[in-house]
């Protein structure tokens, strides 16, 4: 029996990378899914593929920086599937990598809106829907960047992702008494389009791999497995955490 049998889940950033793998894995474990990202074609292909394999998924194309996208995803989950149990709020962007003084105010806002304000929008609509079901699990994809390693050129990204850790602690405290859990997932370098864009030369890739005790990037599936853990009842006593799934970046000195 799947770990998410009978659960209804939203996965954002489902058109690529970690979100795409998490959507496949959640579906394999029995979840009914609402898939969110901007690229409609990729989402529709994934939803069709999940349905072909006997699962259930609906694509909702939208920009997570827009509060309407958060509202619509919850409405679709409620209308089509009957509620919401799990939200993997995973969509994100690094933005342009620039020295801080060269970063325009618009660039700053774009990254903060996509990575952090989106989390507020998501939680604002997801929490009431979970309360109506008697509880749920919120997961937000943060990162090791700015947490255990300060990467030059990633000020807005690191600040936005650190903000998610504060957010989950407050949600966990505020809604723990009503059986809602909230956790941040902190992947290490992961082999996705985003991960490859950051490590875009052989030298940069070797440098990033070398930061990890395991001396390699994660596969998206490895990160999705940790999202599955946080989504499922296997983590029923885990809330308010910043879960490092970083291949040992945080303890590597060599
Ligand atoms: N790869 C890494 O090394 C790494 C490490 C630590 C943390 N992370 C985090 O992991 C998460 C997933 O990243 P990934 O590595 O899987 O990258 P990815 O393959 O580039 O996927 C990013 C996803 O986010 C979606 N997205 C971006 N901006 C969006 C917006 N404004 N509205 C809706 N969806 C949006 C993209 O979909 P559309 O383009 O279709 O909108 C895509 O589905 C991100 O939050 C990232 O910060 C990644």
PDB file of C-alpha atoms and ligand atoms in Angstrom:
ATOM      1  CA  UNK A   1       0.000   0.000   0.000  1.00  0.00           C
ATOM      2  CA  UNK A   2       1.288   3.477  -0.922  1.00  0.00           C
ATOM      3  CA  UNK A   3       2.362   5.944   1.744  1.00  0.00           C
ATOM      4  CA  UNK A   4      -0.054   8.596   0.454  1.00  0.00           C
ATOM      5  CA  UNK A   5      -3.075   6.385  -0.255  1.00  0.00           C
ATOM      6  CA  UNK A   6      -6.245   8.504  -0.015  1.00  0.00           C
ATOM      7  CA  UNK A   7      -4.296  11.775   0.308  1.00  0.00           C
ATOM      8  CA  UNK A   8      -4.832  14.858  -1.837  1.00  0.00           C
ATOM      9  CA  UNK A   9      -1.706  16.877  -2.588  1.00  0.00           C
ATOM     10  CA  UNK A  10      -0.599  20.057  -4.336  1.00  0.00           C
ATOM     11  CA  UNK A  11       2.899  19.986  -5.862  1.00  0.00           C
ATOM     12  CA  UNK A  12       4.311  23.262  -7.198  1.00  0.00           C
ATOM     13  CA  UNK A  13       7.215  23.394  -9.605  1.00  0.00           C
ATOM     14  CA  UNK A  14       5.881  20.138 -11.061  1.00  0.00           C
ATOM     15  CA  UNK A  15       6.944  20.921 -14.643  1.00  0.00           C
ATOM     16  CA  UNK A  16      10.628  20.139 -13.977  1.00  0.00           C
ATOM     17  CA  UNK A  17      13.288  18.715 -11.696  1.00  0.00           C
ATOM     18  CA  UNK A  18      12.478  17.951  -8.058  1.00  0.00           C
ATOM     19  CA  UNK A  19       8.773  18.849  -8.336  1.00  0.00           C
ATOM     20  CA  UNK A  20       8.279  16.631 -11.378  1.00  0.00           C
ATOM     21  CA  UNK A  21       9.906  13.653  -9.656  1.00  0.00           C
ATOM     22  CA  UNK A  22       7.957  14.308  -6.451  1.00  0.00           C
ATOM     23  CA  UNK A  23       4.692  14.382  -8.404  1.00  0.00           C
ATOM     24  CA  UNK A  24       5.514  11.017 -10.008  1.00  0.00           C
ATOM     25  CA  UNK A  25       6.535   9.530  -6.649  1.00  0.00           C
ATOM     26  CA  UNK A  26       3.493  10.896  -4.775  1.00  0.00           C
ATOM     27  CA  UNK A  27       1.251   9.466  -7.515  1.00  0.00           C
ATOM     28  CA  UNK A  28       2.996   6.072  -7.260  1.00  0.00           C
ATOM     29  CA  UNK A  29       2.179   6.197  -3.533  1.00  0.00           C
ATOM     30  CA  UNK A  30      -1.504   6.807  -4.153  1.00  0.00           C
ATOM     31  CA  UNK A  31      -1.910  10.595  -3.861  1.00  0.00           C
ATOM     32  CA  UNK A  32      -4.344  12.536  -6.026  1.00  0.00           C
ATOM     33  CA  UNK A  33      -2.472  15.545  -7.324  1.00  0.00           C
ATOM     34  CA  UNK A  34      -2.890  19.167  -8.324  1.00  0.00           C
ATOM     35  CA  UNK A  35       0.188  20.109 -10.356  1.00  0.00           C
ATOM     36  CA  UNK A  36       1.281  23.772 -10.484  1.00  0.00           C
ATOM     37  CA  UNK A  37       3.887  25.628 -12.591  1.00  0.00           C
ATOM     38  CA  UNK A  38       3.815  28.207 -15.390  1.00  0.00           C
ATOM     39  CA  UNK A  39       4.458  25.798 -18.315  1.00  0.00           C
ATOM     40  CA  UNK A  40       1.057  24.345 -19.120  1.00  0.00           C
ATOM     41  CA  UNK A  41       2.221  21.845 -21.776  1.00  0.00           C
ATOM     42  CA  UNK A  42       4.738  20.151 -19.459  1.00  0.00           C
ATOM     43  CA  UNK A  43       2.153  19.966 -16.668  1.00  0.00           C
ATOM     44  CA  UNK A  44      -0.522  18.511 -18.974  1.00  0.00           C
ATOM     45  CA  UNK A  45       1.942  15.878 -20.243  1.00  0.00           C
ATOM     46  CA  UNK A  46       2.782  14.892 -16.669  1.00  0.00           C
ATOM     47  CA  UNK A  47      -0.889  14.786 -15.621  1.00  0.00           C
ATOM     48  CA  UNK A  48      -1.712  12.605 -18.656  1.00  0.00           C
ATOM     49  CA  UNK A  49       1.190  10.292 -17.901  1.00  0.00           C
ATOM     50  CA  UNK A  50       0.100   9.912 -14.250  1.00  0.00           C
ATOM     51  CA  UNK A  51      -3.494   9.174 -15.357  1.00  0.00           C
ATOM     52  CA  UNK A  52      -2.272   6.634 -17.945  1.00  0.00           C
ATOM     53  CA  UNK A  53      -0.536   4.792 -15.093  1.00  0.00           C
ATOM     54  CA  UNK A  54      -3.764   4.666 -13.081  1.00  0.00           C
ATOM     55  CA  UNK A  55      -3.249   7.756 -10.907  1.00  0.00           C
ATOM     56  CA  UNK A  56      -5.183  10.996 -10.754  1.00  0.00           C
ATOM     57  CA  UNK A  57      -3.742  14.460 -11.468  1.00  0.00           C
ATOM     58  CA  UNK A  58      -4.931  17.856 -12.663  1.00  0.00           C
ATOM     59  CA  UNK A  59      -2.698  20.580 -14.100  1.00  0.00           C
ATOM     60  CA  UNK A  60      -3.180  24.181 -12.949  1.00  0.00           C
ATOM     61  CA  UNK A  61      -0.889  26.538 -14.872  1.00  0.00           C
ATOM     62  CA  UNK A  62       0.004  29.683 -12.955  1.00  0.00           C
ATOM     63  CA  UNK A  63       2.677  31.871 -11.424  1.00  0.00           C
ATOM     64  CA  UNK A  64       3.216  31.102  -7.730  1.00  0.00           C
ATOM     65  CA  UNK A  65       4.067  34.755  -7.111  1.00  0.00           C
ATOM     66  CA  UNK A  66       0.406  35.489  -7.857  1.00  0.00           C
ATOM     67  CA  UNK A  67      -1.947  34.871  -4.934  1.00  0.00           C
ATOM     68  CA  UNK A  68      -4.664  33.809  -7.388  1.00  0.00           C
ATOM     69  CA  UNK A  69      -2.582  30.783  -8.389  1.00  0.00           C
ATOM     70  CA  UNK A  70      -2.498  29.638  -4.753  1.00  0.00           C
ATOM     71  CA  UNK A  71      -6.239  30.164  -4.385  1.00  0.00           C
ATOM     72  CA  UNK A  72      -6.983  28.297  -7.618  1.00  0.00           C
ATOM     73  CA  UNK A  73      -4.810  25.294  -6.738  1.00  0.00           C
ATOM     74  CA  UNK A  74      -6.651  24.839  -3.431  1.00  0.00           C
ATOM     75  CA  UNK A  75     -10.036  25.347  -5.087  1.00  0.00           C
ATOM     76  CA  UNK A  76      -9.227  22.689  -7.702  1.00  0.00           C
ATOM     77  CA  UNK A  77      -8.052  20.254  -5.009  1.00  0.00           C
ATOM     78  CA  UNK A  78     -11.245  20.824  -3.045  1.00  0.00           C
ATOM     79  CA  UNK A  79     -13.654  20.802  -5.987  1.00  0.00           C
ATOM     80  CA  UNK A  80     -12.194  17.824  -7.870  1.00  0.00           C
ATOM     81  CA  UNK A  81     -10.797  15.683  -5.089  1.00  0.00           C
ATOM     82  CA  UNK A  82     -12.651  16.818  -1.940  1.00  0.00           C
ATOM     83  CA  UNK A  83      -9.991  18.655   0.097  1.00  0.00           C
ATOM     84  CA  UNK A  84      -6.282  19.013   0.743  1.00  0.00           C
ATOM     85  CA  UNK A  85      -3.907  16.955   2.916  1.00  0.00           C
ATOM     86  CA  UNK A  86      -0.421  17.709   1.596  1.00  0.00           C
ATOM     87  CA  UNK A  87       1.249  20.687  -0.076  1.00  0.00           C
ATOM     88  CA  UNK A  88       4.756  20.453  -1.471  1.00  0.00           C
ATOM     89  CA  UNK A  89       5.481  24.133  -2.138  1.00  0.00           C
ATOM     90  CA  UNK A  90       8.597  23.605  -4.183  1.00  0.00           C
ATOM     91  CA  UNK A  91       8.617  26.052  -7.134  1.00  0.00           C
ATOM     92  CA  UNK A  92      11.586  28.380  -7.036  1.00  0.00           C
ATOM     93  CA  UNK A  93      14.066  30.473  -8.943  1.00  0.00           C
ATOM     94  CA  UNK A  94      17.687  31.483  -8.318  1.00  0.00           C
ATOM     95  CA  UNK A  95      17.322  34.720 -10.273  1.00  0.00           C
ATOM     96  CA  UNK A  96      20.391  36.229 -11.916  1.00  0.00           C
ATOM     97  CA  UNK A  97      23.612  35.661  -9.991  1.00  0.00           C
ATOM     98  CA  UNK A  98      25.163  39.079  -9.453  1.00  0.00           C
ATOM     99  CA  UNK A  99      27.119  41.011  -6.834  1.00  0.00           C
ATOM    100  CA  UNK A 100      24.545  42.574  -4.534  1.00  0.00           C
ATOM    101  CA  UNK A 101      25.077  46.219  -5.621  1.00  0.00           C
ATOM    102  CA  UNK A 102      24.484  45.173  -9.255  1.00  0.00           C
ATOM    103  CA  UNK A 103      21.188  43.477  -8.423  1.00  0.00           C
ATOM    104  CA  UNK A 104      18.264  45.667  -9.445  1.00  0.00           C
ATOM    105  CA  UNK A 105      15.372  46.211  -7.051  1.00  0.00           C
ATOM    106  CA  UNK A 106      13.110  44.444  -9.563  1.00  0.00           C
ATOM    107  CA  UNK A 107      15.423  41.392  -9.597  1.00  0.00           C
ATOM    108  CA  UNK A 108      15.321  41.283  -5.798  1.00  0.00           C
ATOM    109  CA  UNK A 109      11.527  41.454  -5.746  1.00  0.00           C
ATOM    110  CA  UNK A 110      11.184  38.805  -8.459  1.00  0.00           C
ATOM    111  CA  UNK A 111      13.183  36.262  -6.432  1.00  0.00           C
ATOM    112  CA  UNK A 112      11.561  37.153  -3.096  1.00  0.00           C
ATOM    113  CA  UNK A 113       8.072  37.031  -4.646  1.00  0.00           C
ATOM    114  CA  UNK A 114       8.658  33.674  -6.364  1.00  0.00           C
ATOM    115  CA  UNK A 115      10.407  31.946  -3.463  1.00  0.00           C
ATOM    116  CA  UNK A 116       9.030  33.541  -0.284  1.00  0.00           C
ATOM    117  CA  UNK A 117       5.869  35.591  -0.875  1.00  0.00           C
ATOM    118  CA  UNK A 118       4.583  32.566  -2.817  1.00  0.00           C
ATOM    119  CA  UNK A 119       4.936  30.527   0.388  1.00  0.00           C
ATOM    120  CA  UNK A 120       2.772  33.014   2.280  1.00  0.00           C
ATOM    121  CA  UNK A 121       0.168  32.877  -0.515  1.00  0.00           C
ATOM    122  CA  UNK A 122       0.266  29.097  -0.486  1.00  0.00           C
ATOM    123  CA  UNK A 123      -0.042  28.717   3.282  1.00  0.00           C
ATOM    124  CA  UNK A 124      -2.782  31.362   3.459  1.00  0.00           C
ATOM    125  CA  UNK A 125      -5.016  29.204   1.245  1.00  0.00           C
ATOM    126  CA  UNK A 126      -3.744  25.732   2.117  1.00  0.00           C
ATOM    127  CA  UNK A 127      -4.071  25.965   5.917  1.00  0.00           C
ATOM    128  CA  UNK A 128      -7.865  26.544   5.981  1.00  0.00           C
ATOM    129  CA  UNK A 129      -8.366  23.658   3.540  1.00  0.00           C
ATOM    130  CA  UNK A 130      -6.224  21.366   5.721  1.00  0.00           C
ATOM    131  CA  UNK A 131      -8.063  22.438   8.875  1.00  0.00           C
ATOM    132  CA  UNK A 132     -11.288  21.373   7.180  1.00  0.00           C
ATOM    133  CA  UNK A 133      -9.760  17.868   6.796  1.00  0.00           C
ATOM    134  CA  UNK A 134      -8.535  17.750  10.404  1.00  0.00           C
ATOM    135  CA  UNK A 135      -4.841  18.318   9.637  1.00  0.00           C
ATOM    136  CA  UNK A 136      -2.169  18.110   6.977  1.00  0.00           C
ATOM    137  CA  UNK A 137       1.478  18.479   5.992  1.00  0.00           C
ATOM    138  CA  UNK A 138       3.053  21.581   4.453  1.00  0.00           C
ATOM    139  CA  UNK A 139       6.528  21.266   2.930  1.00  0.00           C
ATOM    140  CA  UNK A 140       8.547  24.173   1.545  1.00  0.00           C
ATOM    141  CA  UNK A 141      11.705  23.652  -0.521  1.00  0.00           C
ATOM    142  CA  UNK A 142      14.497  25.758   0.930  1.00  0.00           C
ATOM    143  CA  UNK A 143      18.207  25.116   0.236  1.00  0.00           C
ATOM    144  CA  UNK A 144      21.649  24.726   1.773  1.00  0.00           C
ATOM    145  CA  UNK A 145      22.643  27.991   0.043  1.00  0.00           C
ATOM    146  CA  UNK A 146      22.793  30.697   2.687  1.00  0.00           C
ATOM    147  CA  UNK A 147      22.162  28.108   5.425  1.00  0.00           C
ATOM    148  CA  UNK A 148      25.429  26.177   5.534  1.00  0.00           C
ATOM    149  CA  UNK A 149      27.260  27.708   2.541  1.00  0.00           C
ATOM    150  CA  UNK A 150      27.293  31.356   1.485  1.00  0.00           C
ATOM    151  CA  UNK A 151      27.485  31.400  -2.303  1.00  0.00           C
ATOM    152  CA  UNK A 152      28.566  34.733  -3.782  1.00  0.00           C
ATOM    153  CA  UNK A 153      25.975  36.245  -6.127  1.00  0.00           C
ATOM    154  CA  UNK A 154      22.954  34.585  -4.512  1.00  0.00           C
ATOM    155  CA  UNK A 155      21.841  37.219  -1.980  1.00  0.00           C
ATOM    156  CA  UNK A 156      18.155  37.334  -2.925  1.00  0.00           C
ATOM    157  CA  UNK A 157      17.955  33.560  -3.327  1.00  0.00           C
ATOM    158  CA  UNK A 158      19.592  32.840   0.053  1.00  0.00           C
ATOM    159  CA  UNK A 159      17.492  35.477   1.843  1.00  0.00           C
ATOM    160  CA  UNK A 160      14.243  34.186   0.355  1.00  0.00           C
ATOM    161  CA  UNK A 161      15.022  30.562   1.198  1.00  0.00           C
ATOM    162  CA  UNK A 162      16.128  31.414   4.768  1.00  0.00           C
ATOM    163  CA  UNK A 163      12.778  33.174   5.158  1.00  0.00           C
ATOM    164  CA  UNK A 164      11.018  29.855   4.538  1.00  0.00           C
ATOM    165  CA  UNK A 165      12.695  28.357   7.616  1.00  0.00           C
ATOM    166  CA  UNK A 166      11.267  31.094   9.829  1.00  0.00           C
ATOM    167  CA  UNK A 167       7.889  30.683   8.179  1.00  0.00           C
ATOM    168  CA  UNK A 168       7.662  26.936   8.862  1.00  0.00           C
ATOM    169  CA  UNK A 169       8.583  27.415  12.518  1.00  0.00           C
ATOM    170  CA  UNK A 170       5.702  29.830  13.025  1.00  0.00           C
ATOM    171  CA  UNK A 171       3.198  27.728  11.052  1.00  0.00           C
ATOM    172  CA  UNK A 172       4.293  24.636  12.996  1.00  0.00           C
ATOM    173  CA  UNK A 173       3.764  26.407  16.333  1.00  0.00           C
ATOM    174  CA  UNK A 174       0.540  28.110  15.290  1.00  0.00           C
ATOM    175  CA  UNK A 175      -1.170  25.040  13.781  1.00  0.00           C
ATOM    176  CA  UNK A 176       0.514  22.107  15.530  1.00  0.00           C
ATOM    177  CA  UNK A 177      -2.334  22.013  18.067  1.00  0.00           C
ATOM    178  CA  UNK A 178      -4.690  21.437  15.123  1.00  0.00           C
ATOM    179  CA  UNK A 179      -2.601  18.639  13.549  1.00  0.00           C
ATOM    180  CA  UNK A 180      -0.987  20.628  10.758  1.00  0.00           C
ATOM    181  CA  UNK A 181       2.749  19.993  10.353  1.00  0.00           C
ATOM    182  CA  UNK A 182       5.103  22.353   8.492  1.00  0.00           C
ATOM    183  CA  UNK A 183       8.676  21.593   7.485  1.00  0.00           C
ATOM    184  CA  UNK A 184      11.392  23.019   5.275  1.00  0.00           C
ATOM    185  CA  UNK A 185      13.358  20.671   3.016  1.00  0.00           C
ATOM    186  CA  UNK A 186      16.949  21.761   2.333  1.00  0.00           C
ATOM    187  CA  UNK A 187      18.380  19.906  -0.670  1.00  0.00           C
ATOM    188  CA  UNK A 188      22.042  19.964  -1.546  1.00  0.00           C
ATOM    189  CA  UNK A 189      23.091  20.438  -5.153  1.00  0.00           C
ATOM    190  CA  UNK A 190      20.628  18.499  -7.296  1.00  0.00           C
ATOM    191  CA  UNK A 191      20.888  17.406 -10.911  1.00  0.00           C
ATOM    192  CA  UNK A 192      18.025  19.434 -12.402  1.00  0.00           C
ATOM    193  CA  UNK A 193      17.921  22.242 -14.976  1.00  0.00           C
ATOM    194  CA  UNK A 194      18.415  24.705 -12.080  1.00  0.00           C
ATOM    195  CA  UNK A 195      21.302  22.723 -10.599  1.00  0.00           C
ATOM    196  CA  UNK A 196      22.966  22.436 -14.005  1.00  0.00           C
ATOM    197  CA  UNK A 197      22.531  26.174 -14.672  1.00  0.00           C
ATOM    198  CA  UNK A 198      24.355  27.008 -11.425  1.00  0.00           C
ATOM    199  CA  UNK A 199      27.143  24.504 -12.241  1.00  0.00           C
ATOM    200  CA  UNK A 200      27.389  25.432 -15.908  1.00  0.00           C
ATOM    201  CA  UNK A 201      31.056  24.649 -16.579  1.00  0.00           C
ATOM    202  CA  UNK A 202      33.007  21.443 -15.817  1.00  0.00           C
ATOM    203  CA  UNK A 203      35.022  23.399 -13.238  1.00  0.00           C
ATOM    204  CA  UNK A 204      31.908  24.806 -11.534  1.00  0.00           C
ATOM    205  CA  UNK A 205      30.299  21.346 -11.494  1.00  0.00           C
ATOM    206  CA  UNK A 206      33.412  19.771  -9.971  1.00  0.00           C
ATOM    207  CA  UNK A 207      33.533  22.548  -7.354  1.00  0.00           C
ATOM    208  CA  UNK A 208      29.874  22.057  -6.367  1.00  0.00           C
ATOM    209  CA  UNK A 209      30.192  18.257  -6.314  1.00  0.00           C
ATOM    210  CA  UNK A 210      33.262  18.637  -4.104  1.00  0.00           C
ATOM    211  CA  UNK A 211      31.271  20.597  -1.502  1.00  0.00           C
ATOM    212  CA  UNK A 212      29.315  17.415  -0.770  1.00  0.00           C
ATOM    213  CA  UNK A 213      30.670  14.595   1.416  1.00  0.00           C
ATOM    214  CA  UNK A 214      29.206  12.225  -1.193  1.00  0.00           C
ATOM    215  CA  UNK A 215      31.132  14.100  -3.954  1.00  0.00           C
ATOM    216  CA  UNK A 216      28.188  14.185  -6.332  1.00  0.00           C
ATOM    217  CA  UNK A 217      24.891  15.966  -6.903  1.00  0.00           C
ATOM    218  CA  UNK A 218      21.612  14.428  -5.731  1.00  0.00           C
ATOM    219  CA  UNK A 219      19.209  12.966  -8.238  1.00  0.00           C
ATOM    220  CA  UNK A 220      15.793  14.666  -8.196  1.00  0.00           C
ATOM    221  CA  UNK A 221      14.368  11.314  -7.062  1.00  0.00           C
ATOM    222  CA  UNK A 222      16.529  11.353  -3.909  1.00  0.00           C
ATOM    223  CA  UNK A 223      15.111  14.737  -2.920  1.00  0.00           C
ATOM    224  CA  UNK A 224      11.581  13.617  -3.839  1.00  0.00           C
ATOM    225  CA  UNK A 225      11.972  10.654  -1.431  1.00  0.00           C
ATOM    226  CA  UNK A 226      12.541  13.105   1.418  1.00  0.00           C
ATOM    227  CA  UNK A 227       9.512  15.136   0.353  1.00  0.00           C
ATOM    228  CA  UNK A 228       7.514  11.880   0.421  1.00  0.00           C
ATOM    229  CA  UNK A 229       8.733  11.246   3.974  1.00  0.00           C
ATOM    230  CA  UNK A 230       7.655  14.714   5.128  1.00  0.00           C
ATOM    231  CA  UNK A 231       4.322  14.396   3.286  1.00  0.00           C
ATOM    232  CA  UNK A 232       3.454  10.986   4.714  1.00  0.00           C
ATOM    233  CA  UNK A 233       2.514   9.756   8.172  1.00  0.00           C
ATOM    234  CA  UNK A 234       6.042   8.283   8.428  1.00  0.00           C
ATOM    235  CA  UNK A 235       7.027  11.778   9.667  1.00  0.00           C
ATOM    236  CA  UNK A 236       3.979  12.219  11.919  1.00  0.00           C
ATOM    237  CA  UNK A 237       6.066  13.631  14.832  1.00  0.00           C
ATOM    238  CA  UNK A 238       8.268  15.863  12.662  1.00  0.00           C
ATOM    239  CA  UNK A 239       7.308  19.523  12.477  1.00  0.00           C
ATOM    240  CA  UNK A 240       9.028  22.901  12.447  1.00  0.00           C
ATOM    241  CA  UNK A 241      12.265  21.389  11.137  1.00  0.00           C
ATOM    242  CA  UNK A 242      14.762  22.432   8.485  1.00  0.00           C
ATOM    243  CA  UNK A 243      15.592  18.977   7.112  1.00  0.00           C
ATOM    244  CA  UNK A 244      19.008  18.871   5.431  1.00  0.00           C
ATOM    245  CA  UNK A 245      19.115  16.436   2.518  1.00  0.00           C
ATOM    246  CA  UNK A 246      22.420  17.786   1.361  1.00  0.00           C
ATOM    247  CA  UNK A 247      24.803  14.876   0.768  1.00  0.00           C
ATOM    248  CA  UNK A 248      26.867  16.131   3.701  1.00  0.00           C
ATOM    249  CA  UNK A 249      27.568  19.696   2.560  1.00  0.00           C
ATOM    250  CA  UNK A 250      27.085  20.907   6.121  1.00  0.00           C
ATOM    251  CA  UNK A 251      29.843  18.705   7.587  1.00  0.00           C
ATOM    252  CA  UNK A 252      32.364  18.778   4.733  1.00  0.00           C
ATOM    253  CA  UNK A 253      35.672  20.501   5.380  1.00  0.00           C
ATOM    254  CA  UNK A 254      37.692  18.912   2.558  1.00  0.00           C
TER     255      UNK A 254
HETATM  256  N1  LIG B   1      18.740  22.042  -8.063  1.00  0.00           N
HETATM  257  C1  LIG B   1      19.359  22.348  -6.946  1.00  0.00           C
HETATM  258  O1  LIG B   1      20.603  22.203  -6.845  1.00  0.00           O
HETATM  259  C2  LIG B   1      18.573  22.845  -5.758  1.00  0.00           C
HETATM  260  C3  LIG B   1      19.214  22.833  -4.500  1.00  0.00           C
HETATM  261  C4  LIG B   1      18.503  23.279  -3.383  1.00  0.00           C
HETATM  262  C5  LIG B   1      17.206  23.714  -3.526  1.00  0.00           C
HETATM  263  N2  LIG B   1      16.611  23.726  -4.755  1.00  0.00           N
HETATM  264  C6  LIG B   1      15.222  24.191  -4.840  1.00  0.00           C
HETATM  265  O2  LIG B   1      14.428  23.141  -5.330  1.00  0.00           O
HETATM  266  C7  LIG B   1      13.256  23.673  -5.947  1.00  0.00           C
HETATM  267  C8  LIG B   1      13.047  22.987  -7.297  1.00  0.00           C
HETATM  268  O3  LIG B   1      14.139  23.350  -8.136  1.00  0.00           O
HETATM  269  P1  LIG B   1      14.714  22.361  -9.257  1.00  0.00           P
HETATM  270  O4  LIG B   1      16.150  22.148  -8.946  1.00  0.00           O
HETATM  271  O5  LIG B   1      13.808  21.218  -9.443  1.00  0.00           O
HETATM  272  O6  LIG B   1      14.683  23.354 -10.523  1.00  0.00           O
HETATM  273  P2  LIG B   1      13.944  23.303 -11.923  1.00  0.00           P
HETATM  274  O7  LIG B   1      14.091  21.971 -12.546  1.00  0.00           O
HETATM  275  O8  LIG B   1      14.429  24.509 -12.631  1.00  0.00           O
HETATM  276  O9  LIG B   1      12.411  23.483 -11.525  1.00  0.00           O
HETATM  277  C9  LIG B   1      11.910  24.679 -11.007  1.00  0.00           C
HETATM  278  C10 LIG B   1      10.408  24.560 -11.000  1.00  0.00           C
HETATM  279  O10 LIG B   1       9.840  25.746 -10.413  1.00  0.00           O
HETATM  280  C11 LIG B   1       8.837  26.239 -11.285  1.00  0.00           C
HETATM  281  N3  LIG B   1       8.737  27.691 -11.157  1.00  0.00           N
HETATM  282  C12 LIG B   1       9.746  28.588 -11.167  1.00  0.00           C
HETATM  283  N4  LIG B   1       9.254  29.825 -11.054  1.00  0.00           N
HETATM  284  C13 LIG B   1       7.903  29.707 -10.966  1.00  0.00           C
HETATM  285  C14 LIG B   1       6.826  30.616 -10.850  1.00  0.00           C
HETATM  286  N5  LIG B   1       7.039  31.933 -10.768  1.00  0.00           N
HETATM  287  N6  LIG B   1       5.563  30.137 -10.795  1.00  0.00           N
HETATM  288  C15 LIG B   1       5.324  28.802 -10.875  1.00  0.00           C
HETATM  289  N7  LIG B   1       6.302  27.884 -10.980  1.00  0.00           N
HETATM  290  C16 LIG B   1       7.574  28.331 -11.039  1.00  0.00           C
HETATM  291  C17 LIG B   1       9.296  25.813 -12.676  1.00  0.00           C
HETATM  292  O11 LIG B   1       8.190  25.723 -13.540  1.00  0.00           O
HETATM  293  P3  LIG B   1       7.839  26.734 -14.751  1.00  0.00           P
HETATM  294  O12 LIG B   1       9.124  27.203 -15.322  1.00  0.00           O
HETATM  295  O13 LIG B   1       7.023  25.868 -15.663  1.00  0.00           O
HETATM  296  O14 LIG B   1       7.029  27.810 -14.108  1.00  0.00           O
HETATM  297  C18 LIG B   1       9.832  24.422 -12.386  1.00  0.00           C
HETATM  298  O15 LIG B   1       8.785  23.494 -12.373  1.00  0.00           O
HETATM  299  C19 LIG B   1      13.488  25.173  -6.044  1.00  0.00           C
HETATM  300  O16 LIG B   1      12.736  25.828  -5.024  1.00  0.00           O
HETATM  301  C20 LIG B   1      14.961  25.339  -5.791  1.00  0.00           C
HETATM  302  O17 LIG B   1      15.277  26.585  -5.248  1.00  0.00           O
HETATM  303  C21 LIG B   1      17.255  23.281  -5.864  1.00  0.00           C
END
